[in-house]
Amino acid sequence: MKHTLAVLVENHAGVLSKVSGLFSRRGFNIDSLAVGITEDPKISRMTIVVDGDEYIVEQVSKQLNKLIDVIKVQDIKEDSVVRELALIKVNATSEIRSEITEIVNIFRAKVVDISKNTMTIEISGDSTKVAAIQNMLQPFGIQEMVRTGAIAIDRGSK
């Protein structure tokens, strides 16, 4: 089962290396990792997706909390808001552009670049949405694709 951890850390050089080194030494695999500053520029937030059971997540959280640069570790629950951004460059001659544009519209994605033979599409959503548009665009020939990895935040109080 996949778990998403939100890890608040001091925003300075070497912290990412310490956190990723901890995962490496313990043999925990990172499915995705996204890092960015928070509303406080002295603090960064790492969103780490790991695959494992409750025991593994508990062990990872305990080990992370031992690092001096780690401020807080939170296991993001399933009913949170999770998004991923992807850019997909696909083959697109003038004859097939309208077909690709239909797919882009269905997924509420955007065409962010176009050339004589390619279109670059931006999509955000959960990982299943990104995977779904990837599958739909695959027959046209995906030249290049980049994904940010998941970012997540708990929903506001109800």
Short mmCIF file of C-alpha atoms in Angstrom, two decimals:
data_model
loop_
_atom_site.label_atom_id
_atom_site.label_comp_id
_atom_site.label_asym_id
_atom_site.label_seq_id
_atom_site.Cartn_x
_atom_site.Cartn_y
_atom_site.Cartn_z
CA MET A 1 0.00 0.00 0.00
CA LYS A 2 1.28 3.45 -0.87
CA HIS A 3 1.67 6.07 1.85
CA THR A 4 2.31 9.76 1.39
CA LEU A 5 4.51 11.46 3.98
CA ALA A 6 4.70 15.23 4.38
CA VAL A 7 8.05 16.05 5.92
CA LEU A 8 8.81 19.61 7.05
CA VAL A 9 12.55 20.26 7.09
CA GLU A 10 15.00 23.12 7.54
CA ASN A 11 15.59 24.77 4.16
CA HIS A 12 19.33 24.51 3.67
CA ALA A 13 21.89 22.56 1.69
CA GLY A 14 22.38 18.89 2.43
CA VAL A 15 18.98 18.10 3.98
CA LEU A 16 17.70 16.25 0.91
CA SER A 17 20.86 14.14 0.91
CA LYS A 18 20.38 13.22 4.58
CA VAL A 19 16.74 12.22 4.04
CA SER A 20 17.37 10.23 0.86
CA GLY A 21 20.42 8.62 2.51
CA LEU A 22 18.25 7.46 5.38
CA PHE A 23 15.88 5.75 2.94
CA SER A 24 18.80 4.17 1.10
CA ARG A 25 20.53 2.86 4.25
CA ARG A 26 17.30 1.33 5.53
CA GLY A 27 16.40 -0.21 2.19
CA PHE A 28 13.15 1.75 1.84
CA ASN A 29 12.20 2.56 -1.75
CA ILE A 30 10.89 6.04 -2.61
CA ASP A 31 8.11 5.96 -5.24
CA SER A 32 8.15 9.72 -5.68
CA LEU A 33 9.72 12.74 -4.02
CA ALA A 34 8.77 16.38 -4.44
CA VAL A 35 10.40 19.25 -2.54
CA GLY A 36 9.47 22.92 -2.35
CA ILE A 37 9.52 25.83 0.04
CA THR A 38 6.54 26.52 2.26
CA GLU A 39 4.88 29.78 3.28
CA ASP A 40 7.97 30.20 5.52
CA PRO A 41 11.09 30.39 3.31
CA LYS A 42 13.20 28.88 6.11
CA ILE A 43 11.19 25.65 5.88
CA SER A 44 10.85 23.22 2.97
CA ARG A 45 8.26 20.52 2.57
CA MET A 46 9.13 17.12 1.17
CA THR A 47 6.29 15.00 -0.10
CA ILE A 48 7.51 11.42 -0.15
CA VAL A 49 5.48 8.50 -1.46
CA VAL A 50 6.59 5.12 -0.13
CA ASP A 51 5.23 1.67 -0.74
CA GLY A 52 4.87 -0.44 2.38
CA ASP A 53 2.73 -1.53 5.27
CA GLU A 54 2.00 0.41 8.47
CA TYR A 55 5.11 -1.03 10.13
CA ILE A 56 7.42 0.28 7.41
CA VAL A 57 5.79 3.72 7.46
CA GLU A 58 6.13 3.85 11.24
CA GLN A 59 9.81 2.88 11.01
CA VAL A 60 10.46 5.49 8.31
CA SER A 61 8.68 8.17 10.36
CA LYS A 62 10.67 7.32 13.50
CA GLN A 63 13.96 7.41 11.61
CA LEU A 64 13.07 10.71 9.93
CA ASN A 65 12.16 12.27 13.29
CA LYS A 66 15.68 11.46 14.53
CA LEU A 67 17.26 13.69 11.87
CA ILE A 68 18.11 17.10 13.32
CA ASP A 69 16.87 19.00 10.22
CA VAL A 70 13.44 17.36 10.29
CA ILE A 71 10.77 19.49 11.97
CA LYS A 72 7.67 17.34 11.50
CA VAL A 73 6.59 14.12 9.78
CA GLN A 74 2.96 13.56 8.87
CA ASP A 75 1.33 10.57 7.18
CA ILE A 76 -1.16 12.12 4.76
CA LYS A 77 -4.48 10.29 4.85
CA GLU A 78 -6.31 8.92 1.83
CA ASP A 79 -9.03 11.59 1.79
CA SER A 80 -6.49 14.38 1.20
CA VAL A 81 -5.94 16.44 -1.94
CA VAL A 82 -3.21 14.81 -4.05
CA ARG A 83 -1.92 16.19 -7.34
CA GLU A 84 0.84 15.47 -9.78
CA LEU A 85 1.97 17.53 -12.77
CA ALA A 86 3.12 16.00 -16.03
CA LEU A 87 4.38 17.36 -19.33
CA ILE A 88 3.96 15.03 -22.29
CA LYS A 89 5.48 15.69 -25.73
CA VAL A 90 3.62 13.66 -28.33
CA ASN A 91 3.96 13.27 -32.08
CA ALA A 92 1.32 15.46 -33.72
CA THR A 93 1.24 16.10 -37.42
CA SER A 94 -1.40 18.51 -38.69
CA GLU A 95 -3.63 15.56 -39.67
CA ILE A 96 -3.98 14.22 -36.10
CA ARG A 97 -3.85 17.40 -34.00
CA SER A 98 -7.62 17.67 -33.66
CA GLU A 99 -7.83 14.11 -32.35
CA ILE A 100 -5.17 14.86 -29.73
CA THR A 101 -6.88 18.13 -28.82
CA GLU A 102 -10.12 16.21 -28.13
CA ILE A 103 -8.28 13.95 -25.70
CA VAL A 104 -6.65 16.97 -24.06
CA ASN A 105 -10.07 18.60 -23.58
CA ILE A 106 -11.65 15.47 -22.12
CA PHE A 107 -8.91 15.32 -19.47
CA ARG A 108 -9.01 19.10 -18.87
CA ALA A 109 -5.35 19.25 -19.78
CA LYS A 110 -3.65 22.07 -21.72
CA VAL A 111 -1.55 22.30 -24.84
CA VAL A 112 1.45 24.37 -23.73
CA ASP A 113 3.64 24.09 -26.83
CA ILE A 114 3.22 23.16 -30.43
CA SER A 115 5.71 22.63 -33.25
CA LYS A 116 5.51 21.35 -36.79
CA ASN A 117 5.44 17.71 -35.64
CA THR A 118 4.78 17.72 -31.88
CA MET A 119 2.44 18.98 -29.19
CA THR A 120 3.39 19.35 -25.52
CA ILE A 121 0.57 18.73 -23.09
CA GLU A 122 0.39 19.77 -19.46
CA ILE A 123 -1.84 17.79 -17.12
CA SER A 124 -2.35 17.86 -13.38
CA GLY A 125 -4.34 15.45 -11.27
CA ASP A 126 -3.93 12.28 -9.32
CA SER A 127 -1.64 9.59 -10.65
CA THR A 128 -4.48 7.60 -12.22
CA LYS A 129 -5.56 10.61 -14.30
CA VAL A 130 -1.99 11.18 -15.49
CA ALA A 131 -1.63 7.48 -16.33
CA ALA A 132 -4.96 7.51 -18.18
CA ILE A 133 -4.02 10.37 -20.53
CA GLN A 134 -0.61 8.79 -21.02
CA ASN A 135 -2.34 5.61 -22.19
CA MET A 136 -4.61 7.58 -24.53
CA LEU A 137 -1.66 9.45 -26.07
CA GLN A 138 0.60 6.40 -26.35
CA PRO A 139 -0.70 5.36 -29.82
CA PHE A 140 0.39 8.74 -31.27
CA GLY A 141 3.95 8.22 -30.05
CA ILE A 142 5.12 9.88 -26.87
CA GLN A 143 8.53 11.44 -27.52
CA GLU A 144 9.20 12.58 -23.97
CA MET A 145 7.44 12.75 -20.65
CA VAL A 146 8.27 14.22 -17.24
CA ARG A 147 6.27 13.88 -14.01
CA THR A 148 6.75 15.86 -10.81
CA GLY A 149 5.75 13.18 -8.36
CA ALA A 150 2.85 13.58 -6.01
CA ILE A 151 2.26 16.55 -3.75
CA ALA A 152 -0.47 16.34 -1.13
CA ILE A 153 -2.22 18.31 1.56
CA ASP A 154 -4.87 17.36 4.11
CA ARG A 155 -8.36 18.67 3.49
CA GLY A 156 -9.60 21.49 5.68
CA SER A 157 -11.71 20.69 8.70
CA LYS A 158 -15.27 19.66 7.95
#
